[in-house]
Amino acid sequence: MNTIFTSGGIAWRLWALTNFVLATGGMLFIFLTTLRFESIFSFVIILVGGSIVSLPALIILFTLLSIIKLMHRDWRIRLLYLLFVLIAVPFFYGLIAAVLGLQIIPDNNYFNSFFSQLLGVSAVLSGAAVIAAFFSMQRIISFFSNNQICSPSYRYIFSLFFLKTNTTITMEQSSMQVPAPAQSNRLLIKGLITGGLILLMLIPTVFIQNLVEEREERQKEIVKEVSSKWASAQTLSGPFLSVPYTEVTTDADGKILSTVKQLIITADHLSVTGRIIPEERSRSIYKVLLYRTALNFSGTFKPQWPADINPTNADLAHARLCFALSDFKGIEEQISARLNQQKFSLSPGLPVKDFGETGLSVPVDLSTANISEGIPFETEVKLKGSGQLHFIPTGANSKYILASAWANPSFDGSVLPTARTVMDSGFNAQWNFNRANLPFGSVMKAGTLKISNMAFGVSLVQPADQYNKTMRSAKYAILIIGLSFALFFIIEIMQKKPFHPVQYVLVGLALVIFYSLLLSISEFLLFDKAYFIAASATVLLIMLYAKSHFNSWGPSGVLGTALSALYGFVFILIRLEDTALLVGSIGLFMILALVMYASRKIDWYGEKAVGIKGIRVQQ
């Protein structure tokens, strides 16, 4: 069998196995995220599509295998070149996908930018290629060593990389005498494999983040369902008047035309006071935050007529007192208003839609004389709602005062409170407006007002934001996994008891399952407690596993302390917001300094390594 034929066979095998691994992983991913058996058909789609798209990679791999065979005589160096190719080619595909904006990796909070999409695609493709190479390793080594290494020598090669340093292999275990690899090559290969495993272990974190999003969506569905039966978030306007107005115009022929339109008269002075009473309702394992509120509106209608509106054309006798609100289900009692010493009961329906699509109104009989003097009004509104209470300012000079026993408010909308107090016992907030704050006067024509961005108010925030914090902690998975693997790598070199790649995978899975534990426990307990429990369980598990491998509490204690510090560091970053970048950068610098200090005495070039003498390999 000549070299070209063997190069083609190796390239074809790696290409086919990589596509098979990708199709299998994609099918499992789709099935776990959708739980539909129809996802099995995705295996065929991904396999066929991936095979077509990766045909250039097959040609590149075939060419490079022949070139690598001629570049160096040592098969171990050739193997390193191949490993570089298996990372570089997927990186090229990831770069193309990121530039074209192809969503090969599902678009979520983790893979939502150019660099993260590049990293995600490259990691998935590289992981599949490395897995394919692992299952083809014996053929690859035989090809690179000119077909002189048989199966026993194949086991010998792995012993050089992964077994303990006191391993002794005799000539009876090998069909030929094989030079021992230099210590530097051995450490380099092990380091590259460890780096590949770090990228590979990032793939399960995508499943974890999808699970977090799924649970968060489930919570939102529960909140939406309960809120729809109670009442949704409320947006209210203050009382205003809708008055028919006859507009007189002249057409091109000089003919006088009369058109009846609606005028909107807002309060000259407005005062709103209210108290929000929160209520928590349980549904399954979730809690839904609802509220009741009692609001008092009082003020005076005393319009200042603009120059383009003639007050005598306003039909005040057919005016309507109006009040806009977003959800009728929230009305607990009949809404009545006292206007000019008369009491009116409001009914559904609005003659104008400027302050909202839905609301209440009632006919009132006014005159130019009494409205010029000022007409006082007062109304009390008792409402139910969920999550949010917003107002649309409708008074030229107005004041809004809200109070509640809820200690976690979020003041949002177009305007922040003029004054506010937030304590453990609740909050108080006040908003003030004057004529200069509002983009309209006290009298305007209907259809000319745009209020889409004018609402303001408060949202009652539940402190159990466990999904957001879990998602943020999962974004630091590369930090936890990468530093943990690096620490294991340094300790195994110093202790001269190497970890097998399978052991690295088991430790990586423990680090990934931490996020699943955190998510599930935080749905029942506060996030801080859930984080402590999940981190403690993970650290204890890895410590016991390290103890069983190193047969000493010293290295396992160092690992446990380092992991505890890492989880504590990530917890601090989660709690911080504005200073998270600063603290994170300083922390990473200190961690790097510690790693450099701990690895300063490692014999990276193998100057003290012992070679092979005679027919025995003594390490």
Tab-separated table of N, CA, C and O in Angstrom, residues 517-587:
chain	number	residue	atom	x	y	z
A	517	LEU	N	-27.174	21.394	38.886
A	517	LEU	CA	-27.532	21.421	40.306
A	517	LEU	C	-27.950	22.820	40.737
A	517	LEU	O	-28.958	23.003	41.430
A	518	LEU	N	-27.167	23.809	40.311
A	518	LEU	CA	-27.472	25.195	40.686
A	518	LEU	C	-28.844	25.610	40.185
A	518	LEU	O	-29.635	26.230	40.920
A	519	LEU	N	-29.150	25.260	38.947
A	519	LEU	CA	-30.444	25.634	38.374
A	519	LEU	C	-31.600	24.982	39.115
A	519	LEU	O	-32.586	25.641	39.475
A	520	SER	N	-31.490	23.677	39.347
A	520	SER	CA	-32.600	22.949	39.973
A	520	SER	C	-32.806	23.350	41.431
A	520	SER	O	-33.940	23.513	41.890
A	521	ILE	N	-31.709	23.532	42.174
A	521	ILE	CA	-31.843	23.883	43.591
A	521	ILE	C	-32.327	25.322	43.747
A	521	ILE	O	-33.116	25.623	44.660
A	522	SER	N	-31.894	26.219	42.847
A	522	SER	CA	-32.289	27.628	42.967
A	522	SER	C	-33.767	27.845	42.699
A	522	SER	O	-34.297	28.910	43.010
A	523	GLU	N	-34.446	26.866	42.126
A	523	GLU	CA	-35.895	26.997	41.934
A	523	GLU	C	-36.664	26.747	43.227
A	523	GLU	O	-37.863	27.034	43.287
A	524	PHE	N	-35.971	26.230	44.239
A	524	PHE	CA	-36.623	25.975	45.524
A	524	PHE	C	-36.037	26.829	46.646
A	524	PHE	O	-36.744	27.146	47.601
A	525	LEU	N	-34.759	27.173	46.540
A	525	LEU	CA	-34.105	27.981	47.563
A	525	LEU	C	-33.605	29.276	46.947
A	525	LEU	O	-33.561	29.420	45.721
A	526	LEU	N	-33.206	30.212	47.784
A	526	LEU	CA	-32.593	31.432	47.292
A	526	LEU	C	-31.298	31.104	46.554
A	526	LEU	O	-30.616	30.122	46.870
A	527	PHE	N	-30.956	31.925	45.581
A	527	PHE	CA	-29.817	31.623	44.713
A	527	PHE	C	-28.525	31.476	45.508
A	527	PHE	O	-27.716	30.589	45.219
A	528	ASP	N	-28.310	32.330	46.503
A	528	ASP	CA	-27.060	32.269	47.268
A	528	ASP	C	-26.901	30.916	47.955
A	528	ASP	O	-25.821	30.307	47.939
A	529	LYS	N	-27.980	30.431	48.570
A	529	LYS	CA	-27.931	29.123	49.228
A	529	LYS	C	-27.736	28.008	48.207
A	529	LYS	O	-26.967	27.067	48.434
A	530	ALA	N	-28.441	28.112	47.073
A	530	ALA	CA	-28.307	27.084	46.037
A	530	ALA	C	-26.884	27.045	45.496
A	530	ALA	O	-26.327	25.961	45.251
A	531	TYR	N	-26.286	28.204	45.313
A	531	TYR	CA	-24.915	28.263	44.809
A	531	TYR	C	-23.950	27.615	45.797
A	531	TYR	O	-23.054	26.848	45.397
A	532	PHE	N	-24.133	27.884	47.084
A	532	PHE	CA	-23.257	27.301	48.099
A	532	PHE	C	-23.395	25.783	48.125
A	532	PHE	O	-22.386	25.059	48.189
A	533	ILE	N	-24.619	25.273	48.043
A	533	ILE	CA	-24.836	23.820	48.089
A	533	ILE	C	-24.232	23.154	46.857
A	533	ILE	O	-23.511	22.142	46.955
A	534	ALA	N	-24.523	23.705	45.668
A	534	ALA	CA	-24.020	23.089	44.433
A	534	ALA	C	-22.501	23.144	44.367
A	534	ALA	O	-21.840	22.162	43.983
A	535	ALA	N	-21.915	24.272	44.748
A	535	ALA	CA	-20.454	24.395	44.712
A	535	ALA	C	-19.799	23.471	45.726
A	535	ALA	O	-18.783	22.821	45.427
A	536	SER	N	-20.360	23.379	46.928
A	536	SER	CA	-19.798	22.502	47.956
A	536	SER	C	-19.836	21.045	47.515
A	536	SER	O	-18.843	20.300	47.689
A	537	ALA	N	-20.958	20.616	46.927
A	537	ALA	CA	-21.073	19.232	46.474
A	537	ALA	C	-20.061	18.942	45.363
A	537	ALA	O	-19.417	17.879	45.345
A	538	THR	N	-19.895	19.884	44.421
A	538	THR	CA	-18.962	19.678	43.311
A	538	THR	C	-17.523	19.626	43.808
A	538	THR	O	-16.735	18.756	43.397
A	539	VAL	N	-17.150	20.550	44.671
A	539	VAL	CA	-15.775	20.572	45.201
A	539	VAL	C	-15.478	19.306	45.986
A	539	VAL	O	-14.410	18.702	45.845
A	540	LEU	N	-16.430	18.870	46.815
A	540	LEU	CA	-16.222	17.659	47.615
A	540	LEU	C	-16.062	16.435	46.721
A	540	LEU	O	-15.189	15.581	46.962
A	541	LEU	N	-16.895	16.339	45.676
A	541	LEU	CA	-16.796	15.204	44.760
A	541	LEU	C	-15.434	15.160	44.073
A	541	LEU	O	-14.779	14.103	44.013
A	542	ILE	N	-14.962	16.285	43.570
A	542	ILE	CA	-13.670	16.320	42.869
A	542	ILE	C	-12.518	16.078	43.838
A	542	ILE	O	-11.526	15.415	43.497
A	543	MET	N	-12.624	16.589	45.060
A	543	MET	CA	-11.577	16.334	46.059
A	543	MET	C	-11.448	14.842	46.347
A	543	MET	O	-10.338	14.295	46.396
A	544	LEU	N	-12.573	14.162	46.571
A	544	LEU	CA	-12.529	12.724	46.860
A	544	LEU	C	-11.988	11.944	45.670
A	544	LEU	O	-11.237	10.964	45.833
A	545	TYR	N	-12.347	12.381	44.458
A	545	TYR	CA	-11.849	11.695	43.269
A	545	TYR	C	-10.344	11.904	43.135
A	545	TYR	O	-9.599	10.966	42.795
A	546	ALA	N	-9.863	13.124	43.395
A	546	ALA	CA	-8.425	13.389	43.346
A	546	ALA	C	-7.683	12.619	44.426
A	546	ALA	O	-6.567	12.129	44.212
A	547	LYS	N	-8.287	12.496	45.608
A	547	LYS	CA	-7.667	11.734	46.696
A	547	LYS	C	-7.481	10.270	46.288
A	547	LYS	O	-6.432	9.658	46.553
A	548	SER	N	-8.475	9.696	45.617
A	548	SER	CA	-8.364	8.302	45.200
A	548	SER	C	-7.286	8.109	44.135
A	548	SER	O	-6.711	7.031	44.013
A	549	HIS	N	-7.000	9.166	43.355
A	549	HIS	CA	-5.985	9.050	42.313
A	549	HIS	C	-4.583	9.303	42.856
A	549	HIS	O	-3.656	8.520	42.589
A	550	PHE	N	-4.398	10.370	43.606
A	550	PHE	CA	-3.074	10.732	44.099
A	550	PHE	C	-2.713	10.022	45.401
A	550	PHE	O	-1.572	10.110	45.856
A	551	ASN	N	-3.702	9.371	46.035
A	551	ASN	CA	-3.476	8.665	47.303
A	551	ASN	C	-2.912	9.586	48.380
A	551	ASN	O	-2.071	9.182	49.195
A	552	SER	N	-3.351	10.822	48.346
A	552	SER	CA	-2.850	11.799	49.317
A	552	SER	C	-3.872	12.921	49.445
A	552	SER	O	-4.490	13.330	48.450
A	553	TRP	N	-4.025	13.410	50.671
A	553	TRP	CA	-4.930	14.538	50.894
A	553	TRP	C	-4.289	15.862	50.511
A	553	TRP	O	-4.986	16.866	50.360
A	554	GLY	N	-2.946	15.889	50.370
A	554	GLY	CA	-2.270	17.142	50.030
A	554	GLY	C	-2.711	17.703	48.685
A	554	GLY	O	-3.238	18.820	48.604
A	555	PRO	N	-2.502	16.947	47.574
A	555	PRO	CA	-2.928	17.467	46.263
A	555	PRO	C	-4.438	17.694	46.184
A	555	PRO	O	-4.884	18.680	45.593
A	556	SER	N	-5.213	16.772	46.768
A	556	SER	CA	-6.671	16.956	46.722
A	556	SER	C	-7.088	18.182	47.518
A	556	SER	O	-8.031	18.891	47.135
A	557	GLY	N	-6.382	18.460	48.637
A	557	GLY	CA	-6.687	19.669	49.400
A	557	GLY	C	-6.372	20.928	48.614
A	557	GLY	O	-7.108	21.922	48.669
A	558	VAL	N	-5.254	20.896	47.889
A	558	VAL	CA	-4.905	22.048	47.047
A	558	VAL	C	-5.964	22.261	45.972
A	558	VAL	O	-6.404	23.398	45.711
A	559	LEU	N	-6.391	21.157	45.333
A	559	LEU	CA	-7.436	21.257	44.313
A	559	LEU	C	-8.737	21.786	44.898
A	559	LEU	O	-9.402	22.648	44.308
A	560	GLY	N	-9.116	21.264	46.072
A	560	GLY	CA	-10.352	21.716	46.704
A	560	GLY	C	-10.309	23.195	47.070
A	560	GLY	O	-11.273	23.935	46.858
A	561	THR	N	-9.167	23.623	47.604
A	561	THR	CA	-9.024	25.037	47.962
A	561	THR	C	-9.089	25.925	46.722
A	561	THR	O	-9.750	26.977	46.719
A	562	ALA	N	-8.397	25.501	45.659
A	562	ALA	CA	-8.396	26.290	44.428
A	562	ALA	C	-9.788	26.355	43.808
A	562	ALA	O	-10.240	27.422	43.356
A	563	LEU	N	-10.499	25.221	43.780
A	563	LEU	CA	-11.853	25.218	43.224
A	563	LEU	C	-12.793	26.076	44.060
A	563	LEU	O	-13.637	26.800	43.518
A	564	SER	N	-12.669	25.997	45.364
A	564	SER	CA	-13.499	26.835	46.236
A	564	SER	C	-13.239	28.310	45.968
A	564	SER	O	-14.178	29.125	45.907
A	565	ALA	N	-11.963	28.656	45.788
A	565	ALA	CA	-11.637	30.046	45.488
A	565	ALA	C	-12.204	30.469	44.134
A	565	ALA	O	-12.703	31.592	43.974
A	566	LEU	N	-12.152	29.569	43.148
A	566	LEU	CA	-12.701	29.886	41.827
A	566	LEU	C	-14.204	30.109	41.895
A	566	LEU	O	-14.727	31.084	41.327
A	567	TYR	N	-14.914	29.204	42.568
A	567	TYR	CA	-16.367	29.370	42.692
A	567	TYR	C	-16.713	30.628	43.488
A	567	TYR	O	-17.690	31.320	43.171
A	568	GLY	N	-15.920	30.922	44.504
A	568	GLY	CA	-16.144	32.156	45.249
A	568	GLY	C	-15.904	33.382	44.391
A	568	GLY	O	-16.653	34.370	44.458
A	569	PHE	N	-14.864	33.329	43.558
A	569	PHE	CA	-14.553	34.438	42.658
A	569	PHE	C	-15.692	34.664	41.661
A	569	PHE	O	-16.120	35.804	41.419
A	570	VAL	N	-16.219	33.584	41.075
A	570	VAL	CA	-17.327	33.706	40.128
A	570	VAL	C	-18.580	34.231	40.831
A	570	VAL	O	-19.329	35.050	40.268
A	571	PHE	N	-18.805	33.794	42.056
A	571	PHE	CA	-19.971	34.277	42.811
A	571	PHE	C	-19.886	35.789	43.024
A	571	PHE	O	-20.887	36.500	42.906
A	572	ILE	N	-18.686	36.275	43.321
A	572	ILE	CA	-18.509	37.722	43.496
A	572	ILE	C	-18.789	38.451	42.186
A	572	ILE	O	-19.459	39.496	42.163
A	573	LEU	N	-18.316	37.896	41.072
A	573	LEU	CA	-18.565	38.531	39.776
A	573	LEU	C	-20.049	38.562	39.445
A	573	LEU	O	-20.542	39.529	38.838
A	574	ILE	N	-20.775	37.515	39.831
A	574	ILE	CA	-22.218	37.493	39.573
A	574	ILE	C	-22.932	38.576	40.367
A	574	ILE	O	-23.856	39.228	39.868
A	575	ARG	N	-22.518	38.774	41.606
A	575	ARG	CA	-23.167	39.762	42.456
A	575	ARG	C	-22.843	41.191	42.028
A	575	ARG	O	-23.644	42.108	42.236
A	576	LEU	N	-21.663	41.379	41.433
A	576	LEU	CA	-21.278	42.715	40.991
A	576	LEU	C	-21.895	43.023	39.630
A	576	LEU	O	-22.214	42.126	38.862
A	577	GLU	N	-22.055	44.287	39.348
A	577	GLU	CA	-22.564	44.697	38.048
A	577	GLU	C	-21.622	45.709	37.399
A	577	GLU	O	-20.929	45.411	36.447
A	578	ASP	N	-21.567	46.905	37.948
A	578	ASP	CA	-20.766	47.958	37.337
A	578	ASP	C	-19.273	47.674	37.418
A	578	ASP	O	-18.517	48.026	36.511
A	579	THR	N	-18.826	47.048	38.500
A	579	THR	CA	-17.382	46.816	38.697
A	579	THR	C	-16.970	45.381	38.378
A	579	THR	O	-15.866	44.966	38.736
A	580	ALA	N	-17.850	44.609	37.732
A	580	ALA	CA	-17.534	43.205	37.451
A	580	ALA	C	-16.313	43.075	36.543
A	580	ALA	O	-15.463	42.204	36.745
A	581	LEU	N	-16.193	43.942	35.524
A	581	LEU	CA	-15.051	43.858	34.613
A	581	LEU	C	-13.751	44.166	35.332
A	581	LEU	O	-12.739	43.475	35.145
A	582	LEU	N	-13.743	45.197	36.168
A	582	LEU	CA	-12.534	45.569	36.889
A	582	LEU	C	-12.100	44.459	37.835
A	582	LEU	O	-10.935	44.028	37.833
A	583	VAL	N	-13.039	43.978	38.651
A	583	VAL	CA	-12.718	42.910	39.605
A	583	VAL	C	-12.308	41.640	38.875
A	583	VAL	O	-11.361	40.936	39.276
A	584	GLY	N	-13.004	41.320	37.783
A	584	GLY	CA	-12.674	40.123	37.022
A	584	GLY	C	-11.281	40.191	36.426
A	584	GLY	O	-10.528	39.210	36.450
A	585	SER	N	-10.899	41.337	35.887
A	585	SER	CA	-9.567	41.484	35.298
A	585	SER	C	-8.475	41.350	36.357
A	585	SER	O	-7.470	40.667	36.140
A	586	ILE	N	-8.672	41.991	37.502
A	586	ILE	CA	-7.687	41.884	38.580
A	586	ILE	C	-7.591	40.446	39.081
A	586	ILE	O	-6.498	39.917	39.314
A	587	GLY	N	-8.744	39.804	39.237
A	587	GLY	CA	-8.746	38.420	39.704
A	587	GLY	C	-8.041	37.487	38.741
A	587	GLY	O	-7.253	36.615	39.153
